[in-house]
Every structure is written in C-alpha cells, then in structure tokens.
Short mmCIF file of C-alpha atoms in Angstrom, two decimals:
data_model
loop_
_atom_site.label_atom_id
_atom_site.label_comp_id
_atom_site.label_asym_id
_atom_site.label_seq_id
_atom_site.Cartn_x
_atom_site.Cartn_y
_atom_site.Cartn_z
CA UNK A 1 -37.27 -22.51 24.83
CA UNK A 2 -36.80 -25.94 22.78
CA UNK A 3 -35.48 -26.49 19.32
CA UNK A 4 -38.41 -25.16 17.05
CA UNK A 5 -35.83 -24.19 14.24
CA UNK A 6 -38.40 -24.84 11.48
CA UNK A 7 -35.70 -26.57 9.43
CA UNK A 8 -37.87 -28.71 7.85
CA UNK A 9 -40.37 -26.42 6.40
CA UNK A 10 -40.08 -25.56 2.73
CA UNK A 11 -39.97 -22.31 1.47
CA UNK A 12 -42.97 -22.86 -0.81
CA UNK A 13 -44.96 -23.66 2.37
CA UNK A 14 -43.89 -20.77 4.10
CA UNK A 15 -46.68 -18.47 3.78
CA UNK A 16 -46.99 -17.90 7.46
CA UNK A 17 -43.68 -15.59 7.65
CA UNK A 18 -42.33 -18.03 10.08
CA UNK A 19 -38.44 -17.77 9.86
CA UNK A 20 -36.83 -20.98 8.08
CA UNK A 21 -33.08 -21.11 9.25
CA UNK A 22 -31.43 -24.09 6.95
CA UNK A 23 -27.75 -24.02 7.31
CA UNK A 24 -27.46 -26.44 4.29
CA UNK A 25 -30.08 -25.00 2.08
CA UNK A 26 -32.61 -22.35 1.53
CA UNK A 27 -33.59 -19.80 4.49
CA UNK A 28 -36.12 -17.29 4.74
CA UNK A 29 -36.66 -14.55 7.10
CA UNK A 30 -39.34 -11.78 6.15
CA UNK A 31 -39.34 -10.33 9.72
CA UNK A 32 -35.87 -10.11 11.59
CA UNK A 33 -38.12 -9.26 14.67
CA UNK A 34 -39.60 -12.57 14.94
CA UNK A 35 -36.10 -14.19 15.42
CA UNK A 36 -35.86 -12.48 18.74
CA UNK A 37 -39.39 -13.90 19.87
CA UNK A 38 -38.96 -17.27 18.12
CA UNK A 39 -35.35 -18.17 19.05
CA UNK A 40 -34.29 -15.83 21.49
CA UNK A 41 -31.62 -13.80 19.70
CA UNK A 42 -30.71 -10.60 21.38
CA UNK A 43 -31.21 -7.34 19.62
CA UNK A 44 -27.66 -5.63 18.58
CA UNK A 45 -28.93 -2.34 19.73
CA UNK A 46 -28.70 -3.45 23.33
CA UNK A 47 -25.00 -3.55 22.98
CA UNK A 48 -24.34 -0.79 20.27
CA UNK A 49 -22.82 1.58 23.10
CA UNK A 50 -20.37 -0.94 24.25
CA UNK A 51 -18.37 -1.48 21.02
CA UNK A 52 -15.02 0.02 21.50
CA UNK A 53 -15.18 0.78 17.81
CA UNK A 54 -17.83 1.05 15.00
CA UNK A 55 -17.95 -0.66 11.64
CA UNK A 56 -20.19 -0.44 8.48
CA UNK A 57 -22.00 -3.49 9.17
CA UNK A 58 -23.01 -1.97 12.69
CA UNK A 59 -23.93 1.45 11.48
CA UNK A 60 -26.14 0.06 8.69
CA UNK A 61 -27.87 -2.55 10.62
CA UNK A 62 -26.30 -5.74 8.65
CA UNK A 63 -25.29 -6.86 12.18
CA UNK A 64 -28.77 -7.29 13.76
CA UNK A 65 -28.74 -9.79 16.41
CA UNK A 66 -26.31 -11.46 18.79
CA UNK A 67 -26.03 -14.04 21.82
CA UNK A 68 -24.14 -13.12 24.93
CA UNK A 69 -22.21 -10.26 23.06
CA UNK A 70 -21.34 -8.53 26.08
CA UNK A 71 -19.24 -11.22 27.29
CA UNK A 72 -16.87 -10.70 24.37
CA UNK A 73 -17.07 -6.92 24.35
CA UNK A 74 -16.19 -6.72 27.91
CA UNK A 75 -13.08 -8.97 27.08
CA UNK A 76 -12.06 -6.80 24.23
CA UNK A 77 -12.21 -3.42 26.58
CA UNK A 78 -10.38 -4.88 29.42
CA UNK A 79 -7.49 -6.68 27.23
CA UNK A 80 -8.41 -10.02 28.42
CA UNK A 81 -7.96 -13.05 26.10
CA UNK A 82 -10.94 -14.42 23.93
CA UNK A 83 -11.33 -16.05 20.67
CA UNK A 84 -13.17 -15.27 17.30
CA UNK A 85 -14.12 -18.47 15.53
CA UNK A 86 -15.88 -19.05 12.45
CA UNK A 87 -14.98 -21.20 9.31
CA UNK A 88 -15.87 -21.90 5.46
CA UNK A 89 -17.09 -24.74 3.37
CA UNK A 90 -14.22 -24.93 0.92
CA UNK A 91 -16.53 -25.43 -2.17
CA UNK A 92 -15.79 -22.35 -4.06
CA UNK A 93 -14.78 -18.80 -4.16
CA UNK A 94 -15.85 -16.00 -1.98
CA UNK A 95 -19.10 -14.47 -2.27
CA UNK A 96 -20.66 -11.64 -0.56
CA UNK A 97 -21.95 -13.76 2.35
CA UNK A 98 -18.58 -15.36 3.03
CA UNK A 99 -17.37 -11.64 2.79
CA UNK A 100 -19.43 -10.47 5.38
CA UNK A 101 -18.36 -13.24 7.97
CA UNK A 102 -14.93 -12.64 7.34
CA UNK A 103 -15.18 -8.96 7.68
CA UNK A 104 -16.76 -9.55 11.26
CA UNK A 105 -13.75 -11.87 12.13
CA UNK A 106 -11.17 -9.26 10.98
CA UNK A 107 -13.04 -6.73 13.17
CA UNK A 108 -13.12 -8.54 16.19
CA UNK A 109 -9.54 -9.66 15.70
CA UNK A 110 -8.89 -6.08 15.57
CA UNK A 111 -10.41 -4.77 18.76
CA UNK A 112 -7.72 -6.30 21.03
CA UNK A 113 -4.22 -7.53 20.88
CA UNK A 114 -5.34 -10.59 23.09
CA UNK A 115 -7.74 -11.94 20.50
CA UNK A 116 -6.81 -15.02 18.54
CA UNK A 117 -8.83 -16.10 15.34
CA UNK A 118 -9.61 -19.92 14.83
CA UNK A 119 -10.51 -20.51 11.11
CA UNK A 120 -11.95 -23.79 10.31
CA UNK A 121 -11.69 -25.14 6.72
CA UNK A 122 -15.08 -27.12 6.93
CA UNK A 123 -13.60 -29.85 4.60
CA UNK A 124 -15.55 -32.64 6.51
CA UNK A 125 -19.04 -30.63 5.84
CA UNK A 126 -17.87 -30.18 2.26
CA UNK A 127 -17.52 -33.96 1.69
CA UNK A 128 -20.69 -34.72 3.46
CA UNK A 129 -22.89 -31.83 1.87
CA UNK A 130 -21.27 -31.69 -1.51
CA UNK A 131 -19.49 -34.95 -1.72
CA UNK A 132 -16.36 -32.84 -2.69
CA UNK A 133 -13.05 -34.93 -2.25
CA UNK A 134 -10.57 -33.63 0.25
CA UNK A 135 -7.91 -33.22 -2.45
CA UNK A 136 -10.18 -30.76 -4.23
CA UNK A 137 -11.36 -28.95 -1.05
CA UNK A 138 -7.62 -28.27 -0.41
CA UNK A 139 -6.80 -26.32 -3.41
CA UNK A 140 -10.21 -24.45 -3.01
CA UNK A 141 -9.25 -23.81 0.57
CA UNK A 142 -5.91 -22.26 -0.09
CA UNK A 143 -7.65 -19.59 -2.15
CA UNK A 144 -10.30 -19.03 0.54
CA UNK A 145 -7.48 -18.27 3.22
CA UNK A 146 -5.94 -15.98 0.78
CA UNK A 147 -9.26 -14.32 0.49
CA UNK A 148 -9.42 -13.51 4.36
CA UNK A 149 -5.85 -12.53 4.57
CA UNK A 150 -6.54 -9.86 1.78
CA UNK A 151 -9.70 -8.63 3.90
CA UNK A 152 -7.20 -7.71 6.92
CA UNK A 153 -6.71 -10.99 8.84
CA UNK A 154 -3.63 -10.98 10.88
CA UNK A 155 -1.95 -14.29 10.37
CA UNK A 156 0.16 -13.76 13.73
CA UNK A 157 -2.85 -14.41 15.70
CA UNK A 158 -4.63 -16.85 13.64
CA UNK A 159 -5.10 -20.85 13.74
CA UNK A 160 -6.13 -21.98 10.32
CA UNK A 161 -6.94 -25.74 10.23
CA UNK A 162 -8.84 -28.24 8.31
CA UNK A 163 -11.63 -30.33 10.12
CA UNK A 164 -10.11 -33.69 8.46
CA UNK A 165 -6.67 -33.02 10.26
CA UNK A 166 -7.74 -31.49 13.77
CA UNK A 167 -8.36 -34.59 15.78
CA UNK A 168 -9.50 -32.63 18.93
CA UNK A 169 -12.48 -31.34 16.84
CA UNK A 170 -13.27 -34.83 15.92
CA UNK A 171 -12.57 -36.27 19.48
CA UNK A 172 -15.12 -33.68 20.61
CA UNK A 173 -17.69 -34.63 17.99
CA UNK A 174 -17.49 -38.27 18.93
CA UNK A 175 -18.03 -37.17 22.87
CA UNK A 176 -20.92 -35.08 21.96
CA UNK A 177 -22.75 -37.80 20.05
CA UNK A 178 -23.41 -39.36 23.38
CA UNK A 179 -25.68 -36.60 24.27
CA UNK A 180 -27.86 -36.43 21.07
CA UNK A 181 -30.33 -38.54 19.60
CA UNK A 182 -31.70 -38.99 16.20
CA UNK A 183 -35.24 -37.21 17.30
CA UNK A 184 -33.27 -34.27 18.54
CA UNK A 185 -31.30 -33.60 15.51
CA UNK A 186 -34.30 -33.94 13.27
CA UNK A 187 -35.98 -31.54 15.58
CA UNK A 188 -33.17 -29.11 14.62
CA UNK A 189 -32.24 -29.46 11.29
CA UNK A 190 -35.34 -31.95 9.64
CA UNK A 191 -34.68 -35.06 7.86
CA UNK A 192 -30.72 -35.29 6.77
CA UNK A 193 -28.38 -37.87 5.65
CA UNK A 194 -26.64 -39.00 9.06
CA UNK A 195 -23.34 -37.51 7.69
CA UNK A 196 -24.79 -33.90 7.85
CA UNK A 197 -26.14 -34.65 11.47
CA UNK A 198 -22.42 -35.51 12.33
CA UNK A 199 -21.04 -32.50 10.66
CA UNK A 200 -23.15 -30.60 12.65
CA UNK A 201 -21.34 -32.15 15.68
CA UNK A 202 -18.19 -31.55 14.03
CA UNK A 203 -18.92 -27.71 13.93
CA UNK A 204 -19.85 -27.73 17.53
CA UNK A 205 -16.19 -29.28 17.96
CA UNK A 206 -14.87 -26.40 15.87
CA UNK A 207 -16.65 -23.85 17.92
CA UNK A 208 -15.71 -25.13 21.34
CA UNK A 209 -12.19 -26.09 20.23
CA UNK A 210 -10.61 -22.61 21.33
CA UNK A 211 -11.47 -23.44 25.05
CA UNK A 212 -9.51 -26.97 25.41
CA UNK A 213 -6.34 -26.87 27.47
CA UNK A 214 -4.21 -27.23 24.50
CA UNK A 215 -5.31 -23.64 23.73
CA UNK A 216 -5.39 -22.09 27.07
CA UNK A 217 -8.54 -23.39 28.61
CA UNK A 218 -12.09 -21.57 28.90
CA UNK A 219 -12.33 -18.32 27.27
CA UNK A 220 -15.13 -16.02 25.64
CA UNK A 221 -15.47 -17.10 22.15
CA UNK A 222 -17.31 -14.92 19.54
CA UNK A 223 -18.82 -16.72 16.35
CA UNK A 224 -19.88 -14.36 13.50
CA UNK A 225 -22.19 -16.03 10.89
CA UNK A 226 -25.10 -15.32 8.98
CA UNK A 227 -28.29 -15.95 10.90
CA UNK A 228 -28.96 -19.22 8.76
CA UNK A 229 -26.35 -20.71 10.82
CA UNK A 230 -28.09 -20.24 14.21
CA UNK A 231 -29.26 -23.92 14.49
CA UNK A 232 -25.52 -24.79 14.91
CA UNK A 233 -24.99 -22.12 17.34
CA UNK A 234 -27.93 -23.15 19.33
CA UNK A 235 -26.88 -26.99 19.23
CA UNK A 236 -23.32 -25.93 20.52
CA UNK A 237 -24.34 -23.71 23.28
CA UNK A 238 -26.62 -26.71 24.65
CA UNK A 239 -23.59 -28.90 24.43
CA UNK A 240 -21.53 -26.57 26.19
CA UNK A 241 -23.65 -26.45 29.07
CA UNK A 242 -24.05 -30.38 29.06
CA UNK A 243 -20.20 -30.77 29.18
CA UNK A 244 -19.50 -27.69 31.48
CA UNK A 245 -18.59 -29.87 34.45
CA UNK A 246 -16.19 -31.83 32.57
CA UNK A 247 -14.53 -29.44 30.08
CA UNK A 248 -15.36 -25.97 31.74
CA UNK A 249 -16.71 -24.77 28.74
CA UNK A 250 -18.22 -21.21 28.47
CA UNK A 251 -21.45 -20.79 26.11
CA UNK A 252 -19.98 -19.33 22.91
CA UNK A 253 -21.34 -15.83 22.05
CA UNK A 254 -22.30 -14.92 18.35
CA UNK A 255 -23.04 -12.13 16.04
CA UNK A 256 -25.63 -12.53 13.37
CA UNK A 257 -25.47 -10.56 9.98
CA UNK A 258 -28.89 -10.61 7.78
CA UNK A 259 -28.91 -13.05 4.98
CA UNK A 260 -27.49 -11.35 1.77
CA UNK A 261 -30.04 -11.40 -1.11
CA UNK A 262 -28.98 -12.73 -4.44
CA UNK A 263 -29.08 -10.31 -7.27
CA UNK A 264 -32.08 -11.98 -8.69
CA UNK A 265 -33.92 -11.09 -5.29
CA UNK A 266 -34.02 -14.57 -3.79
CA UNK A 267 -33.62 -14.37 0.04
CA UNK A 268 -30.32 -15.84 0.37
CA UNK A 269 -27.25 -15.61 -1.86
CA UNK A 270 -26.00 -18.99 -2.60
CA UNK A 271 -23.21 -20.59 -4.88
CA UNK A 272 -25.84 -23.00 -6.04
CA UNK A 273 -27.37 -19.99 -8.06
CA UNK A 274 -24.50 -18.88 -10.45
CA UNK A 275 -26.27 -15.69 -11.90
CA UNK A 276 -27.77 -14.51 -8.71
CA UNK A 277 -24.19 -14.63 -6.63
CA UNK A 278 -21.49 -12.20 -6.83
CA UNK A 279 -18.11 -13.74 -6.10
CA UNK A 280 -14.79 -11.86 -5.23
CA UNK A 281 -13.20 -13.16 -8.54
CA UNK A 282 -15.90 -12.19 -11.16
CA UNK A 283 -14.79 -11.10 -14.59
CA UNK A 284 -15.67 -7.46 -15.10
CA UNK A 285 -17.76 -8.06 -17.88
CA UNK A 286 -19.91 -10.69 -15.96
CA UNK A 287 -20.04 -8.18 -13.26
CA UNK A 288 -21.52 -5.75 -15.19
CA UNK A 289 -24.08 -8.09 -17.05
CA UNK A 290 -25.44 -9.62 -13.52
CA UNK A 291 -25.78 -6.36 -12.05
CA UNK A 292 -27.64 -4.96 -15.19
CA UNK A 293 -30.05 -7.65 -14.50
CA UNK A 294 -30.37 -7.28 -10.61
CA UNK A 295 -33.71 -6.72 -9.11
CA UNK A 296 -34.33 -3.18 -8.22
CA UNK A 297 -37.23 -1.06 -6.42
CA UNK A 298 -37.58 1.00 -9.43
CA UNK A 299 -41.05 1.76 -10.93
CA UNK A 300 -42.41 0.51 -14.31
CA UNK A 301 -41.40 3.51 -16.28
CA UNK A 302 -39.24 6.44 -16.19
CA UNK A 303 -42.23 8.76 -15.80
CA UNK A 304 -43.39 6.92 -12.74
CA UNK A 305 -39.99 6.81 -11.19
CA UNK A 306 -39.70 10.59 -11.47
CA UNK A 307 -43.08 11.20 -10.19
CA UNK A 308 -43.32 8.59 -7.40
CA UNK A 309 -39.42 8.04 -6.67
CA UNK A 310 -37.96 4.45 -6.42
CA UNK A 311 -38.25 2.18 -3.42
CA UNK A 312 -34.68 1.56 -2.25
CA UNK A 313 -35.50 -0.49 0.68
CA UNK A 314 -36.77 -3.15 -1.93
CA UNK A 315 -33.81 -2.84 -4.02
CA UNK A 316 -31.04 -5.39 -4.09
CA UNK A 317 -28.74 -2.73 -6.00
CA UNK A 318 -28.89 -0.41 -2.97
CA UNK A 319 -28.60 -3.16 -0.43
CA UNK A 320 -25.40 -4.01 -2.23
CA UNK A 321 -24.21 -0.17 -1.96
CA UNK A 322 -25.34 0.02 1.67
CA UNK A 323 -23.91 -3.20 2.99
CA UNK A 324 -20.94 -4.12 0.83
CA UNK A 325 -19.37 -1.40 -1.45
CA UNK A 326 -19.84 2.10 0.01
CA UNK A 327 -18.07 3.02 3.07
CA UNK A 328 -19.09 6.81 2.66
CA UNK A 329 -22.19 7.42 4.71
CA UNK A 330 -22.87 10.79 3.24
CA UNK A 331 -22.59 9.32 -0.37
CA UNK A 332 -24.89 6.44 0.62
CA UNK A 333 -27.42 9.02 2.01
CA UNK A 334 -27.36 11.08 -1.11
CA UNK A 335 -28.01 8.08 -3.26
CA UNK A 336 -31.04 6.93 -1.06
CA UNK A 337 -32.36 10.62 -1.17
CA UNK A 338 -31.92 10.89 -5.05
CA UNK A 339 -33.76 7.43 -5.54
CA UNK A 340 -36.77 8.45 -3.15
CA UNK A 341 -36.86 11.77 -4.90
CA UNK A 342 -36.99 10.38 -8.46
CA UNK A 343 -33.85 11.95 -9.60
CA UNK A 344 -32.01 8.75 -9.82
CA UNK A 345 -33.03 6.24 -12.51
CA UNK A 346 -32.18 2.37 -12.23
CA UNK A 347 -30.05 2.39 -15.14
CA UNK A 348 -27.35 4.98 -14.15
CA UNK A 349 -27.64 3.55 -10.33
CA UNK A 350 -26.72 -0.07 -11.66
CA UNK A 351 -23.98 1.40 -13.86
CA UNK A 352 -22.38 3.19 -10.75
CA UNK A 353 -22.42 0.09 -8.54
CA UNK A 354 -20.93 -1.84 -11.16
CA UNK A 355 -18.05 0.62 -11.46
CA UNK A 356 -17.62 0.20 -7.63
CA UNK A 357 -17.86 -3.43 -7.53
CA UNK A 358 -15.24 -3.88 -10.55
CA UNK A 359 -13.06 -1.74 -8.85
CA UNK A 360 -13.22 -3.40 -5.37
CA UNK A 361 -12.71 -6.86 -7.08
CA UNK A 362 -9.71 -5.83 -9.03
CA UNK A 363 -8.02 -4.32 -5.86
CA UNK A 364 -9.04 -7.27 -3.62
CA UNK A 365 -7.56 -9.87 -6.19
CA UNK A 366 -4.14 -7.87 -6.34
CA UNK A 367 -3.85 -8.32 -2.65
CA UNK A 368 -5.02 -12.00 -2.60
CA UNK A 369 -2.49 -12.85 -5.30
CA UNK A 370 0.04 -11.51 -3.23
CA UNK A 371 -1.31 -13.83 -0.15
CA UNK A 372 -0.96 -16.96 -1.90
CA UNK A 373 1.92 -18.31 -0.46
CA UNK A 374 1.17 -17.16 3.17
CA UNK A 375 -2.37 -18.90 2.68
CA UNK A 376 -0.18 -22.20 1.77
CA UNK A 377 1.98 -21.78 4.89
CA UNK A 378 -0.73 -21.18 7.24
CA UNK A 379 -2.58 -24.22 6.22
CA UNK A 380 0.82 -26.31 6.30
CA UNK A 381 1.54 -24.68 9.99
CA UNK A 382 -2.32 -25.51 10.84
CA UNK A 383 -1.45 -29.03 9.88
CA UNK A 384 1.44 -29.15 11.79
CA UNK A 385 -0.37 -27.83 14.86
CA UNK A 386 -3.14 -30.39 14.40
CA UNK A 387 -0.96 -33.32 14.11
CA UNK A 388 0.34 -32.63 17.58
CA UNK A 389 -2.10 -34.58 19.29
CA UNK A 390 -5.72 -35.27 19.56
CA UNK A 391 -6.25 -35.29 23.35
CA UNK A 392 -9.39 -32.88 24.43
CA UNK A 393 -8.54 -33.13 28.28
#
C-alpha cells in the first residue's frame, strides 16, 4: 500500500480534500471515508457487535476506525493478556483531544483484568518538537498523570514511564534506525528536523515495548490515538513485521478517534491555539467566554433560526455536547431535535453547554488534586522499573 501519508501537504494547498495526517502539526480530514480507501484503516462498524461493553465514544461515532481491533477484543473476551499503550507529550495541561485518548485507555483497561496499561510520557518528543527542557516536562507530566488517574485509570495495572529514562525504548529505536532511510521518513512525515524522525522511532519503541521479554513477551497491544497519529502506527506496524523473526512482535492494533475541532472551528484542537482549545483546568469565566464565541451551526438571524432550524452537524457546540460532556443519549437527541426544529437558539445552547463544562471541570479538578501524590509515586515507580536494565532481548 505504500506510505502516502501526505504529511508534506500544506492545508492551504489541500483543496482536493485529500486527508492530511500530521502528528506534529495541522491535520485535515474532510471525509473520513477516504481514510479507509487511502490508508487501509478499517471501519469500526465491523467490530461493533464484538465489544463486550459499550461507550459513549463508540455509540456516537467518535471512534470511527481501527486496525486489527478484533485481536484485542478477542483477548478481552477470553481473558487473555493484552496491553493498552498510548502516551502524552508533556507540554501542557489536558485538553479535549488528550482527554479522549485517555478515556479510550481507561475503557480498554476496564474490559479485562488481564489488561495492563503502558503510558509513555513523551519527554523526548517534547524536547525535539518543542524544545522543552526535561526538568520542565517532568513537572507537567505529574499533572498529566494525575489527569488520567482522575479519569479512571487503575494504577495497579499501569506502567507509567518517561521516554528519557526507559532505555529499552531507546535501544529499540536504535535498532529500528537500521531499517529506515531518510527518503522513507520524508515520505511518511515530510521534511522535518532529524530529531523528529528519531522521536518517531522512539514512539515505535514505546508501542512495541509491552512485547519485550521483560514485560512478558509478545502479546496483542491496542493503541488508542487521534487519527492524526496514524503515521506513527503505520511505521510501527511495518517495523513489527520487519523484526518479527528477531523479537516475535505482533503488529500492534489501533483505534482512532476523530479530530476534535477547536472552538473557533479549525479542524484540530491544539495547545498552540489558546482561544480555540478547551483544557481541563480552565477558569470558569474563561470557559464561558470561549464557548460564547464558539462557532455554531446557527442561522444569521433569530427569525431564520426559527424558520429554518439550525445545523447541528456543522456546530462545534453540538459536537462538544455529543462527544465530550453529555452522557444522556435522550437529552442529546432532544437538543438535536430542538436545534433542527428551530426551538433552540444558539445563545441558550452555548450557556447550557458552558454550565456542563464548568461543572465537569470543577469535579475533574477535585479528583485530580487528590491524585497528585499518587501521580508522583507512579512516575517514581516508573523510573525505578526503567532503570532496572536496558536489555531488549
């Protein structure tokens, strides 16, 4: 199938609607169906009846695609060992995109007592991509770990570590470097600083780490990520095939969530856009101000809204109800119906969402505050395990 990731295409030139998946920059997906055709991602619907439990992200189409998901679902149903692996670049606080990934990790951990989470603090990537000092990223990482604990991660079945300390990851990256060329990495990621190419190999090491002998050997691994991270998954699956004879690697599975639109309507929420991003530690007044200025699917005038109804499928406010802050399916259906029928106006809809968000953030941060000591302990324990040795055999 080749490596046609289109990461080198700028969004301003992307008039054809070709998907642009860039794990370090702006991504653009107009038609998610094209990802099935262009990159071989499998539609999640093929596996919907195999899930032993349901989730808001599954019911509402936020999880839309996957690779080899059946392998992990079979393991969950049979009680076989599998790993849940993802990570975070410690450059700031959780936003809705990182929250969505964390929710998926917690969900897949909860499907079976035999599941173990591997959570990588991607401080090497933060250094290569953002120039963030390791001492600074450590303090941010403590808060990030407390966030995922507050979202429900079971710490008894989780290995939380920093890339810079886990030498097995670094050694895998060094081994993998033998099998990649500059042209191959350019085809995948476009023209980048060499440090970013190496950080991609480090992430491949993260993803395949759970299959090393120290952690019990080859096993199914599920990697929940935003679809903009698919280039890393494609690269890692290729490397797993190349090194199967030597390490026994099983190609990692993945599940993808849709890009989270920013409040201003751009295609991917990013920490680089302060007024478009909604974080989990926002001040209530700032939450209300950001949401009051959010892009909606409303009409130009109240009269038109009453007569024609709104367009919820074009509305970031409705997206946030559906994908992030409203568990009640019946209430969501009522909001959609009222919008389409013209009974609901954008101002009141924004105010209602703001109330939900403020309440959610307040409760989340109460939980997070109670998890800070545990987060530090998990990172210390991760450092201890990471320093036990660097053997990848």
